[in-house]
Amino acid sequence: GAGVSQSPRYKVAKRGQDVALRCDPISGHVSLFWYQQALGQGPEFLTYFQNEAQLDKSGLPSDRFFAERPEGSVSTLKIQRTQQEDSAVYLCASSLARTDTQYFGPGTRLTVL
Amino acid sequence: AQKITQTQPGMFVQEKEAVTLDCTYDTSDPSYGLFWYKQPSSGEMIFLIYQGSYDQQNATEGRYSLNFQKARKSANLVISASQLGDSAMYFCAMRGLTQGGSEKLVFGKGTKLTVNP
């Protein structure tokens, strides 16, 4: 079956631009997670959804970061007024239920110039 | 708070030999899960193996096994019969399983494994 997909795979933005990153989880997966991976580091948690409810957004680094999952499937991570420090790979993961194994997408590599 | 420590930035192994990648953890959760993921240069995180804190036996998945020593808080990954395709970054991660606790994975900094022909 299809895995987690993310688009775009690569995004280059000028500082100050807004970007939107999309995640399509595995069909039927209730839980969806966003992580940020800086170069040479392990992924760090950003936010978590159970269906359409955003239950944990404690990892979002600033109020410029916003995530939604309005119908409980596809999710969008939006970054407003991008800064150079936002350059990273943004990984999306989904799991069947809250405590199940998380399966990751290929990531979106964001470069802010 | 949960913390994962991977002390080996890089490891080298000869093809067909076994290699152990170290992982130690710290948590106050009474129940937790430990994971290993592989990240090739393409960037996707590939799930390899899972160990629950109350599992009686060490987890195994094909050529992967997890050497779980709860008292020492270690969860080392053992890869047997290394293949050239095993060259990648390997991440250890954990998650608490306490009801109402955080579902997020906490990752270590990773170990870069290079398999030599």
JSON list of C-alpha atoms in Angstrom, two decimals:
[
{"chain": "A", "resi": 1, "resn": "GLY", "atom": "CA", "xyz": [0.00, 0.00, 0.00]},
{"chain": "A", "resi": 2, "resn": "ALA", "atom": "CA", "xyz": [1.01, 3.63, -0.33]},
{"chain": "A", "resi": 3, "resn": "GLY", "atom": "CA", "xyz": [3.18, 5.11, 2.35]},
{"chain": "A", "resi": 4, "resn": "VAL", "atom": "CA", "xyz": [3.27, 8.64, 3.72]},
{"chain": "A", "resi": 5, "resn": "SER", "atom": "CA", "xyz": [3.77, 11.18, 0.96]},
{"chain": "A", "resi": 6, "resn": "GLN", "atom": "CA", "xyz": [4.95, 14.77, 1.25]},
{"chain": "A", "resi": 7, "resn": "SER", "atom": "CA", "xyz": [5.07, 17.65, -1.20]},
{"chain": "A", "resi": 8, "resn": "PRO", "atom": "CA", "xyz": [6.98, 19.47, -2.36]},
{"chain": "A", "resi": 9, "resn": "ARG", "atom": "CA", "xyz": [10.16, 17.44, -1.85]},
{"chain": "A", "resi": 10, "resn": "TYR", "atom": "CA", "xyz": [12.27, 20.59, -2.13]},
{"chain": "A", "resi": 11, "resn": "LYS", "atom": "CA", "xyz": [11.34, 24.19, -1.50]},
{"chain": "A", "resi": 12, "resn": "VAL", "atom": "CA", "xyz": [13.48, 27.29, -1.81]},
{"chain": "A", "resi": 13, "resn": "ALA", "atom": "CA", "xyz": [12.05, 30.46, -0.31]},
{"chain": "A", "resi": 14, "resn": "LYS", "atom": "CA", "xyz": [13.30, 33.98, 0.04]},
{"chain": "A", "resi": 15, "resn": "ARG", "atom": "CA", "xyz": [13.45, 35.28, 3.58]},
{"chain": "A", "resi": 16, "resn": "GLY", "atom": "CA", "xyz": [10.09, 36.73, 4.52]},
{"chain": "A", "resi": 17, "resn": "GLN", "atom": "CA", "xyz": [8.02, 34.53, 2.19]},
{"chain": "A", "resi": 18, "resn": "ASP", "atom": "CA", "xyz": [5.28, 32.23, 3.42]},
{"chain": "A", "resi": 19, "resn": "VAL", "atom": "CA", "xyz": [5.48, 28.49, 2.64]},
{"chain": "A", "resi": 20, "resn": "ALA", "atom": "CA", "xyz": [3.04, 25.59, 2.90]},
{"chain": "A", "resi": 21, "resn": "LEU", "atom": "CA", "xyz": [4.16, 21.98, 3.21]},
{"chain": "A", "resi": 22, "resn": "ARG", "atom": "CA", "xyz": [1.74, 19.13, 2.59]},
{"chain": "A", "resi": 23, "resn": "CYS", "atom": "CA", "xyz": [1.55, 15.67, 4.14]},
{"chain": "A", "resi": 24, "resn": "ASP", "atom": "CA", "xyz": [-0.64, 12.76, 2.99]},
{"chain": "A", "resi": 25, "resn": "PRO", "atom": "CA", "xyz": [-0.64, 10.11, 5.72]},
{"chain": "A", "resi": 26, "resn": "ILE", "atom": "CA", "xyz": [-1.19, 6.41, 5.25]},
{"chain": "A", "resi": 27, "resn": "SER", "atom": "CA", "xyz": [-4.90, 5.78, 4.65]},
{"chain": "A", "resi": 28, "resn": "GLY", "atom": "CA", "xyz": [-6.72, 5.09, 7.89]},
{"chain": "A", "resi": 29, "resn": "HIS", "atom": "CA", "xyz": [-3.98, 6.39, 10.16]},
{"chain": "A", "resi": 30, "resn": "VAL", "atom": "CA", "xyz": [-5.50, 8.42, 12.95]},
{"chain": "A", "resi": 31, "resn": "SER", "atom": "CA", "xyz": [-2.35, 10.02, 14.33]},
{"chain": "A", "resi": 32, "resn": "LEU", "atom": "CA", "xyz": [-0.15, 12.46, 12.41]},
{"chain": "A", "resi": 33, "resn": "PHE", "atom": "CA", "xyz": [3.09, 14.07, 13.52]},
{"chain": "A", "resi": 34, "resn": "TRP", "atom": "CA", "xyz": [5.37, 16.79, 12.17]},
{"chain": "A", "resi": 35, "resn": "TYR", "atom": "CA", "xyz": [9.10, 16.86, 12.95]},
{"chain": "A", "resi": 36, "resn": "GLN", "atom": "CA", "xyz": [11.89, 19.26, 12.02]},
{"chain": "A", "resi": 37, "resn": "GLN", "atom": "CA", "xyz": [15.35, 17.90, 11.24]},
{"chain": "A", "resi": 38, "resn": "ALA", "atom": "CA", "xyz": [18.25, 20.34, 11.11]},
{"chain": "A", "resi": 39, "resn": "LEU", "atom": "CA", "xyz": [21.37, 19.36, 9.23]},
{"chain": "A", "resi": 40, "resn": "GLY", "atom": "CA", "xyz": [23.36, 16.71, 11.11]},
{"chain": "A", "resi": 41, "resn": "GLN", "atom": "CA", "xyz": [20.76, 16.34, 13.87]},
{"chain": "A", "resi": 42, "resn": "GLY", "atom": "CA", "xyz": [17.99, 13.97, 14.79]},
{"chain": "A", "resi": 43, "resn": "PRO", "atom": "CA", "xyz": [14.38, 14.96, 14.11]},
{"chain": "A", "resi": 44, "resn": "GLU", "atom": "CA", "xyz": [12.67, 17.16, 16.68]},
{"chain": "A", "resi": 45, "resn": "PHE", "atom": "CA", "xyz": [8.95, 17.11, 17.38]},
{"chain": "A", "resi": 46, "resn": "LEU", "atom": "CA", "xyz": [6.81, 20.00, 16.21]},
{"chain": "A", "resi": 47, "resn": "THR", "atom": "CA", "xyz": [3.15, 19.02, 16.57]},
{"chain": "A", "resi": 48, "resn": "TYR", "atom": "CA", "xyz": [0.70, 16.11, 16.77]},
{"chain": "A", "resi": 49, "resn": "PHE", "atom": "CA", "xyz": [-2.85, 15.51, 15.50]},
{"chain": "A", "resi": 50, "resn": "GLN", "atom": "CA", "xyz": [-5.35, 12.86, 16.39]},
{"chain": "A", "resi": 51, "resn": "ASN", "atom": "CA", "xyz": [-7.83, 12.95, 13.54]},
{"chain": "A", "resi": 52, "resn": "GLU", "atom": "CA", "xyz": [-8.53, 16.67, 13.05]},
{"chain": "A", "resi": 53, "resn": "ALA", "atom": "CA", "xyz": [-7.69, 17.66, 16.61]},
{"chain": "A", "resi": 54, "resn": "GLN", "atom": "CA", "xyz": [-4.29, 19.20, 17.26]},
{"chain": "A", "resi": 55, "resn": "LEU", "atom": "CA", "xyz": [-3.49, 17.69, 20.66]},
{"chain": "A", "resi": 56, "resn": "ASP", "atom": "CA", "xyz": [0.09, 18.82, 21.09]},
{"chain": "A", "resi": 57, "resn": "LYS", "atom": "CA", "xyz": [1.80, 21.82, 19.52]},
{"chain": "A", "resi": 58, "resn": "SER", "atom": "CA", "xyz": [4.45, 22.26, 22.16]},
{"chain": "A", "resi": 59, "resn": "GLY", "atom": "CA", "xyz": [7.30, 21.86, 19.68]},
{"chain": "A", "resi": 60, "resn": "LEU", "atom": "CA", "xyz": [6.34, 24.67, 17.30]},
{"chain": "A", "resi": 61, "resn": "PRO", "atom": "CA", "xyz": [9.26, 27.10, 17.59]},
{"chain": "A", "resi": 62, "resn": "SER", "atom": "CA", "xyz": [7.31, 30.32, 17.14]},
{"chain": "A", "resi": 63, "resn": "ASP", "atom": "CA", "xyz": [3.90, 31.70, 16.25]},
{"chain": "A", "resi": 64, "resn": "ARG", "atom": "CA", "xyz": [5.08, 31.85, 12.64]},
{"chain": "A", "resi": 65, "resn": "PHE", "atom": "CA", "xyz": [4.52, 28.10, 12.49]},
{"chain": "A", "resi": 66, "resn": "PHE", "atom": "CA", "xyz": [0.98, 26.83, 12.04]},
{"chain": "A", "resi": 67, "resn": "ALA", "atom": "CA", "xyz": [-0.36, 23.35, 11.24]},
{"chain": "A", "resi": 68, "resn": "GLU", "atom": "CA", "xyz": [-3.81, 22.07, 10.36]},
{"chain": "A", "resi": 69, "resn": "ARG", "atom": "CA", "xyz": [-5.58, 18.85, 9.47]},
{"chain": "A", "resi": 70, "resn": "PRO", "atom": "CA", "xyz": [-9.14, 20.00, 8.84]},
{"chain": "A", "resi": 71, "resn": "GLU", "atom": "CA", "xyz": [-10.67, 16.71, 7.66]},
{"chain": "A", "resi": 72, "resn": "GLY", "atom": "CA", "xyz": [-8.52, 14.33, 9.65]},
{"chain": "A", "resi": 73, "resn": "SER", "atom": "CA", "xyz": [-6.40, 13.13, 6.74]},
{"chain": "A", "resi": 74, "resn": "VAL", "atom": "CA", "xyz": [-4.15, 15.53, 4.78]},
{"chain": "A", "resi": 75, "resn": "SER", "atom": "CA", "xyz": [-2.17, 17.98, 6.90]},
{"chain": "A", "resi": 76, "resn": "THR", "atom": "CA", "xyz": [-0.48, 21.25, 6.02]},
{"chain": "A", "resi": 77, "resn": "LEU", "atom": "CA", "xyz": [2.38, 22.88, 7.89]},
{"chain": "A", "resi": 78, "resn": "LYS", "atom": "CA", "xyz": [2.56, 26.59, 7.18]},
{"chain": "A", "resi": 79, "resn": "ILE", "atom": "CA", "xyz": [5.50, 28.82, 7.99]},
{"chain": "A", "resi": 80, "resn": "GLN", "atom": "CA", "xyz": [4.93, 32.55, 7.76]},
{"chain": "A", "resi": 81, "resn": "ARG", "atom": "CA", "xyz": [7.65, 35.15, 7.14]},
{"chain": "A", "resi": 82, "resn": "THR", "atom": "CA", "xyz": [10.35, 32.50, 6.77]},
{"chain": "A", "resi": 83, "resn": "GLN", "atom": "CA", "xyz": [13.75, 33.06, 8.36]},
{"chain": "A", "resi": 84, "resn": "GLN", "atom": "CA", "xyz": [17.09, 31.47, 7.55]},
{"chain": "A", "resi": 85, "resn": "GLU", "atom": "CA", "xyz": [16.95, 29.42, 10.74]},
{"chain": "A", "resi": 86, "resn": "ASP", "atom": "CA", "xyz": [13.83, 27.72, 9.38]},
{"chain": "A", "resi": 87, "resn": "SER", "atom": "CA", "xyz": [16.00, 25.92, 6.81]},
{"chain": "A", "resi": 88, "resn": "ALA", "atom": "CA", "xyz": [15.65, 22.22, 7.60]},
{"chain": "A", "resi": 89, "resn": "VAL", "atom": "CA", "xyz": [13.99, 18.99, 6.49]},
{"chain": "A", "resi": 90, "resn": "TYR", "atom": "CA", "xyz": [10.38, 18.78, 7.62]},
{"chain": "A", "resi": 91, "resn": "LEU", "atom": "CA", "xyz": [9.25, 15.22, 8.20]},
{"chain": "A", "resi": 92, "resn": "CYS", "atom": "CA", "xyz": [5.70, 14.00, 8.52]},
{"chain": "A", "resi": 93, "resn": "ALA", "atom": "CA", "xyz": [4.82, 10.69, 10.19]},
{"chain": "A", "resi": 94, "resn": "SER", "atom": "CA", "xyz": [1.58, 8.82, 10.73]},
{"chain": "A", "resi": 95, "resn": "SER", "atom": "CA", "xyz": [0.50, 5.94, 12.90]},
{"chain": "A", "resi": 96, "resn": "LEU", "atom": "CA", "xyz": [-2.60, 3.79, 13.07]},
{"chain": "A", "resi": 97, "resn": "ALA", "atom": "CA", "xyz": [-3.29, 4.79, 16.63]},
{"chain": "A", "resi": 98, "resn": "ARG", "atom": "CA", "xyz": [-1.71, 6.88, 19.34]},
{"chain": "A", "resi": 99, "resn": "THR", "atom": "CA", "xyz": [0.90, 4.40, 20.56]},
{"chain": "A", "resi": 100, "resn": "ASP", "atom": "CA", "xyz": [1.60, 2.54, 17.33]},
{"chain": "A", "resi": 101, "resn": "THR", "atom": "CA", "xyz": [4.77, 2.73, 15.29]},
{"chain": "A", "resi": 102, "resn": "GLN", "atom": "CA", "xyz": [5.19, 5.98, 13.38]},
{"chain": "A", "resi": 103, "resn": "TYR", "atom": "CA", "xyz": [5.91, 5.70, 9.65]},
{"chain": "A", "resi": 104, "resn": "PHE", "atom": "CA", "xyz": [7.65, 8.62, 8.00]},
{"chain": "A", "resi": 105, "resn": "GLY", "atom": "CA", "xyz": [7.36, 10.33, 4.66]},
{"chain": "A", "resi": 106, "resn": "PRO", "atom": "CA", "xyz": [10.36, 11.35, 2.53]},
{"chain": "A", "resi": 107, "resn": "GLY", "atom": "CA", "xyz": [10.42, 14.86, 3.96]},
{"chain": "A", "resi": 108, "resn": "THR", "atom": "CA", "xyz": [10.44, 18.35, 2.50]},
{"chain": "A", "resi": 109, "resn": "ARG", "atom": "CA", "xyz": [13.81, 20.07, 2.38]},
{"chain": "A", "resi": 110, "resn": "LEU", "atom": "CA", "xyz": [13.25, 23.79, 2.96]},
{"chain": "A", "resi": 111, "resn": "THR", "atom": "CA", "xyz": [16.00, 26.25, 2.14]},
{"chain": "A", "resi": 112, "resn": "VAL", "atom": "CA", "xyz": [15.49, 29.89, 3.08]},
{"chain": "A", "resi": 113, "resn": "LEU", "atom": "CA", "xyz": [17.79, 32.31, 1.30]},
{"chain": "B", "resi": 1, "resn": "ALA", "atom": "CA", "xyz": [11.90, 14.57, 30.33]},
{"chain": "B", "resi": 2, "resn": "GLN", "atom": "CA", "xyz": [13.16, 11.94, 27.94]},
{"chain": "B", "resi": 3, "resn": "LYS", "atom": "CA", "xyz": [16.65, 11.84, 26.48]},
{"chain": "B", "resi": 4, "resn": "ILE", "atom": "CA", "xyz": [18.41, 9.60, 23.99]},
{"chain": "B", "resi": 5, "resn": "THR", "atom": "CA", "xyz": [22.21, 9.45, 23.74]},
{"chain": "B", "resi": 6, "resn": "GLN", "atom": "CA", "xyz": [24.07, 7.99, 20.79]},
{"chain": "B", "resi": 7, "resn": "THR", "atom": "CA", "xyz": [27.79, 8.34, 21.49]},
{"chain": "B", "resi": 8, "resn": "GLN", "atom": "CA", "xyz": [29.12, 7.04, 18.15]},
{"chain": "B", "resi": 9, "resn": "PRO", "atom": "CA", "xyz": [29.03, 9.74, 15.46]},
{"chain": "B", "resi": 10, "resn": "GLY", "atom": "CA", "xyz": [30.38, 7.25, 12.91]},
{"chain": "B", "resi": 11, "resn": "MET", "atom": "CA", "xyz": [30.99, 3.53, 12.65]},
{"chain": "B", "resi": 12, "resn": "PHE", "atom": "CA", "xyz": [32.72, 1.41, 10.03]},
{"chain": "B", "resi": 13, "resn": "VAL", "atom": "CA", "xyz": [32.16, -2.29, 9.38]},
{"chain": "B", "resi": 14, "resn": "GLN", "atom": "CA", "xyz": [33.30, -4.78, 6.79]},
{"chain": "B", "resi": 15, "resn": "GLU", "atom": "CA", "xyz": [30.67, -6.34, 4.56]},
{"chain": "B", "resi": 16, "resn": "LYS", "atom": "CA", "xyz": [29.23, -9.58, 6.02]},
{"chain": "B", "resi": 17, "resn": "GLU", "atom": "CA", "xyz": [30.37, -8.76, 9.56]},
{"chain": "B", "resi": 18, "resn": "ALA", "atom": "CA", "xyz": [28.14, -7.81, 12.51]},
{"chain": "B", "resi": 19, "resn": "VAL", "atom": "CA", "xyz": [28.05, -4.33, 14.04]},
{"chain": "B", "resi": 20, "resn": "THR", "atom": "CA", "xyz": [26.55, -2.88, 17.22]},
{"chain": "B", "resi": 21, "resn": "LEU", "atom": "CA", "xyz": [25.23, 0.68, 17.37]},
{"chain": "B", "resi": 22, "resn": "ASP", "atom": "CA", "xyz": [24.95, 2.07, 20.91]},
{"chain": "B", "resi": 23, "resn": "CYS", "atom": "CA", "xyz": [21.96, 3.83, 22.42]},
{"chain": "B", "resi": 24, "resn": "THR", "atom": "CA", "xyz": [21.33, 4.84, 26.02]},
{"chain": "B", "resi": 25, "resn": "TYR", "atom": "CA", "xyz": [18.20, 6.55, 27.27]},
{"chain": "B", "resi": 26, "resn": "ASP", "atom": "CA", "xyz": [16.77, 8.38, 30.22]},
{"chain": "B", "resi": 27, "resn": "THR", "atom": "CA", "xyz": [13.12, 8.68, 31.14]},
{"chain": "B", "resi": 28, "resn": "SER", "atom": "CA", "xyz": [10.81, 9.02, 34.11]},
{"chain": "B", "resi": 29, "resn": "ASP", "atom": "CA", "xyz": [7.97, 7.19, 32.34]},
{"chain": "B", "resi": 30, "resn": "PRO", "atom": "CA", "xyz": [7.27, 3.78, 33.89]},
{"chain": "B", "resi": 31, "resn": "SER", "atom": "CA", "xyz": [6.25, 2.44, 30.48]},
{"chain": "B", "resi": 32, "resn": "TYR", "atom": "CA", "xyz": [7.96, 3.35, 27.24]},
{"chain": "B", "resi": 33, "resn": "GLY", "atom": "CA", "xyz": [8.90, 2.15, 23.78]},
{"chain": "B", "resi": 34, "resn": "LEU", "atom": "CA", "xyz": [12.26, 2.20, 22.04]},
{"chain": "B", "resi": 35, "resn": "PHE", "atom": "CA", "xyz": [12.70, 2.42, 18.27]},
{"chain": "B", "resi": 36, "resn": "TRP", "atom": "CA", "xyz": [15.45, 2.30, 15.70]},
{"chain": "B", "resi": 37, "resn": "TYR", "atom": "CA", "xyz": [15.13, 4.04, 12.35]},
{"chain": "B", "resi": 38, "resn": "LYS", "atom": "CA", "xyz": [17.42, 4.03, 9.32]},
{"chain": "B", "resi": 39, "resn": "GLN", "atom": "CA", "xyz": [17.84, 7.17, 7.22]},
{"chain": "B", "resi": 40, "resn": "PRO", "atom": "CA", "xyz": [19.60, 6.66, 3.88]},
{"chain": "B", "resi": 41, "resn": "SER", "atom": "CA", "xyz": [20.95, 9.60, 1.93]},
{"chain": "B", "resi": 42, "resn": "SER", "atom": "CA", "xyz": [17.54, 9.90, 0.23]},
{"chain": "B", "resi": 43, "resn": "GLY", "atom": "CA", "xyz": [16.22, 11.25, 3.55]},
{"chain": "B", "resi": 44, "resn": "GLU", "atom": "CA", "xyz": [13.32, 8.96, 4.39]},
{"chain": "B", "resi": 45, "resn": "MET", "atom": "CA", "xyz": [13.19, 7.56, 7.93]},
{"chain": "B", "resi": 46, "resn": "ILE", "atom": "CA", "xyz": [12.70, 3.79, 7.69]},
{"chain": "B", "resi": 47, "resn": "PHE", "atom": "CA", "xyz": [11.38, 1.93, 10.74]},
{"chain": "B", "resi": 48, "resn": "LEU", "atom": "CA", "xyz": [13.57, -1.03, 11.69]},
{"chain": "B", "resi": 49, "resn": "ILE", "atom": "CA", "xyz": [12.66, -2.44, 15.09]},
{"chain": "B", "resi": 50, "resn": "TYR", "atom": "CA", "xyz": [10.67, -1.78, 18.27]},
{"chain": "B", "resi": 51, "resn": "GLN", "atom": "CA", "xyz": [11.15, -2.80, 21.92]},
{"chain": "B", "resi": 52, "resn": "GLY", "atom": "CA", "xyz": [8.58, -2.22, 24.63]},
{"chain": "B", "resi": 53, "resn": "SER", "atom": "CA", "xyz": [9.86, -1.62, 28.13]},
{"chain": "B", "resi": 54, "resn": "TYR", "atom": "CA", "xyz": [7.88, -4.56, 29.52]},
{"chain": "B", "resi": 55, "resn": "ASP", "atom": "CA", "xyz": [8.73, -6.99, 26.74]},
{"chain": "B", "resi": 56, "resn": "GLN", "atom": "CA", "xyz": [10.41, -10.05, 28.22]},
{"chain": "B", "resi": 57, "resn": "GLN", "atom": "CA", "xyz": [12.50, -10.89, 25.20]},
{"chain": "B", "resi": 58, "resn": "ASN", "atom": "CA", "xyz": [14.77, -8.80, 23.02]},
{"chain": "B", "resi": 59, "resn": "ALA", "atom": "CA", "xyz": [13.18, -7.80, 19.73]},
{"chain": "B", "resi": 60, "resn": "THR", "atom": "CA", "xyz": [14.42, -9.27, 16.46]},
{"chain": "B", "resi": 61, "resn": "GLU", "atom": "CA", "xyz": [13.53, -8.42, 12.84]},
{"chain": "B", "resi": 62, "resn": "GLY", "atom": "CA", "xyz": [15.50, -10.33, 10.25]},
{"chain": "B", "resi": 63, "resn": "ARG", "atom": "CA", "xyz": [19.13, -9.20, 10.45]},
{"chain": "B", "resi": 64, "resn": "TYR", "atom": "CA", "xyz": [18.27, -6.61, 13.12]},
{"chain": "B", "resi": 65, "resn": "SER", "atom": "CA", "xyz": [18.14, -7.33, 16.81]},
{"chain": "B", "resi": 66, "resn": "LEU", "atom": "CA", "xyz": [17.83, -5.04, 19.79]},
{"chain": "B", "resi": 67, "resn": "ASN", "atom": "CA", "xyz": [20.02, -5.72, 22.81]},
{"chain": "B", "resi": 68, "resn": "PHE", "atom": "CA", "xyz": [17.78, -4.31, 25.55]},
{"chain": "B", "resi": 69, "resn": "GLN", "atom": "CA", "xyz": [19.31, -3.95, 29.02]},
{"chain": "B", "resi": 70, "resn": "LYS", "atom": "CA", "xyz": [16.71, -2.18, 31.13]},
{"chain": "B", "resi": 71, "resn": "ALA", "atom": "CA", "xyz": [18.81, -1.80, 34.28]},
{"chain": "B", "resi": 72, "resn": "ARG", "atom": "CA", "xyz": [21.56, -0.13, 32.28]},
{"chain": "B", "resi": 73, "resn": "LYS", "atom": "CA", "xyz": [19.04, 1.88, 30.23]},
{"chain": "B", "resi": 74, "resn": "SER", "atom": "CA", "xyz": [20.57, 0.77, 26.99]},
{"chain": "B", "resi": 75, "resn": "ALA", "atom": "CA", "xyz": [18.96, -0.36, 23.72]},
{"chain": "B", "resi": 76, "resn": "ASN", "atom": "CA", "xyz": [21.74, -1.20, 21.31]},
{"chain": "B", "resi": 77, "resn": "LEU", "atom": "CA", "xyz": [21.01, -2.19, 17.71]},
{"chain": "B", "resi": 78, "resn": "VAL", "atom": "CA", "xyz": [22.86, -5.20, 16.34]},
{"chain": "B", "resi": 79, "resn": "ILE", "atom": "CA", "xyz": [23.03, -5.66, 12.57]},
{"chain": "B", "resi": 80, "resn": "SER", "atom": "CA", "xyz": [24.25, -9.08, 11.51]},
{"chain": "B", "resi": 81, "resn": "ALA", "atom": "CA", "xyz": [25.85, -9.92, 8.15]},
{"chain": "B", "resi": 82, "resn": "SER", "atom": "CA", "xyz": [26.22, -6.27, 7.09]},
{"chain": "B", "resi": 83, "resn": "GLN", "atom": "CA", "xyz": [25.44, -5.37, 3.50]},
{"chain": "B", "resi": 84, "resn": "LEU", "atom": "CA", "xyz": [26.57, -2.40, 1.42]},
{"chain": "B", "resi": 85, "resn": "GLY", "atom": "CA", "xyz": [22.98, -1.16, 1.44]},
{"chain": "B", "resi": 86, "resn": "ASP", "atom": "CA", "xyz": [23.11, -0.83, 5.23]},
{"chain": "B", "resi": 87, "resn": "SER", "atom": "CA", "xyz": [25.28, 2.29, 4.86]},
{"chain": "B", "resi": 88, "resn": "ALA", "atom": "CA", "xyz": [23.10, 5.07, 6.29]},
{"chain": "B", "resi": 89, "resn": "MET", "atom": "CA", "xyz": [22.36, 7.16, 9.37]},
{"chain": "B", "resi": 90, "resn": "TYR", "atom": "CA", "xyz": [20.77, 5.22, 12.21]},
{"chain": "B", "resi": 91, "resn": "PHE", "atom": "CA", "xyz": [18.60, 6.90, 14.84]},
{"chain": "B", "resi": 92, "resn": "CYS", "atom": "CA", "xyz": [17.50, 5.58, 18.20]},
{"chain": "B", "resi": 93, "resn": "ALA", "atom": "CA", "xyz": [14.24, 7.04, 19.51]},
{"chain": "B", "resi": 94, "resn": "MET", "atom": "CA", "xyz": [11.87, 6.60, 22.41]},
{"chain": "B", "resi": 95, "resn": "ARG", "atom": "CA", "xyz": [8.32, 7.43, 23.37]},
{"chain": "B", "resi": 96, "resn": "GLY", "atom": "CA", "xyz": [6.49, 7.26, 26.65]},
{"chain": "B", "resi": 97, "resn": "LEU", "atom": "CA", "xyz": [3.47, 4.97, 26.78]},
{"chain": "B", "resi": 98, "resn": "THR", "atom": "CA", "xyz": [1.83, 6.42, 29.87]},
{"chain": "B", "resi": 99, "resn": "GLN", "atom": "CA", "xyz": [-1.83, 7.17, 29.29]},
{"chain": "B", "resi": 100, "resn": "GLY", "atom": "CA", "xyz": [-2.23, 10.88, 28.72]},
{"chain": "B", "resi": 101, "resn": "GLY", "atom": "CA", "xyz": [1.48, 11.31, 28.14]},
{"chain": "B", "resi": 102, "resn": "SER", "atom": "CA", "xyz": [3.14, 12.74, 25.09]},
{"chain": "B", "resi": 103, "resn": "GLU", "atom": "CA", "xyz": [3.04, 10.66, 21.94]},
{"chain": "B", "resi": 104, "resn": "LYS", "atom": "CA", "xyz": [6.04, 12.33, 20.37]},
{"chain": "B", "resi": 105, "resn": "LEU", "atom": "CA", "xyz": [9.25, 10.47, 19.53]},
{"chain": "B", "resi": 106, "resn": "VAL", "atom": "CA", "xyz": [12.47, 11.78, 21.07]},
{"chain": "B", "resi": 107, "resn": "PHE", "atom": "CA", "xyz": [15.48, 11.05, 18.87]},
{"chain": "B", "resi": 108, "resn": "GLY", "atom": "CA", "xyz": [19.21, 10.80, 19.43]},
{"chain": "B", "resi": 109, "resn": "LYS", "atom": "CA", "xyz": [21.72, 12.56, 17.19]},
{"chain": "B", "resi": 110, "resn": "GLY", "atom": "CA", "xyz": [22.32, 9.45, 15.14]},
{"chain": "B", "resi": 111, "resn": "THR", "atom": "CA", "xyz": [25.22, 7.24, 14.08]},
{"chain": "B", "resi": 112, "resn": "LYS", "atom": "CA", "xyz": [26.53, 7.19, 10.53]},
{"chain": "B", "resi": 113, "resn": "LEU", "atom": "CA", "xyz": [27.28, 3.60, 9.51]},
{"chain": "B", "resi": 114, "resn": "THR", "atom": "CA", "xyz": [29.57, 2.88, 6.60]},
{"chain": "B", "resi": 115, "resn": "VAL", "atom": "CA", "xyz": [29.83, -0.66, 5.27]},
{"chain": "B", "resi": 116, "resn": "ASN", "atom": "CA", "xyz": [33.07, -1.33, 3.42]},
{"chain": "B", "resi": 117, "resn": "PRO", "atom": "CA", "xyz": [33.32, -3.93, 0.64]}
]
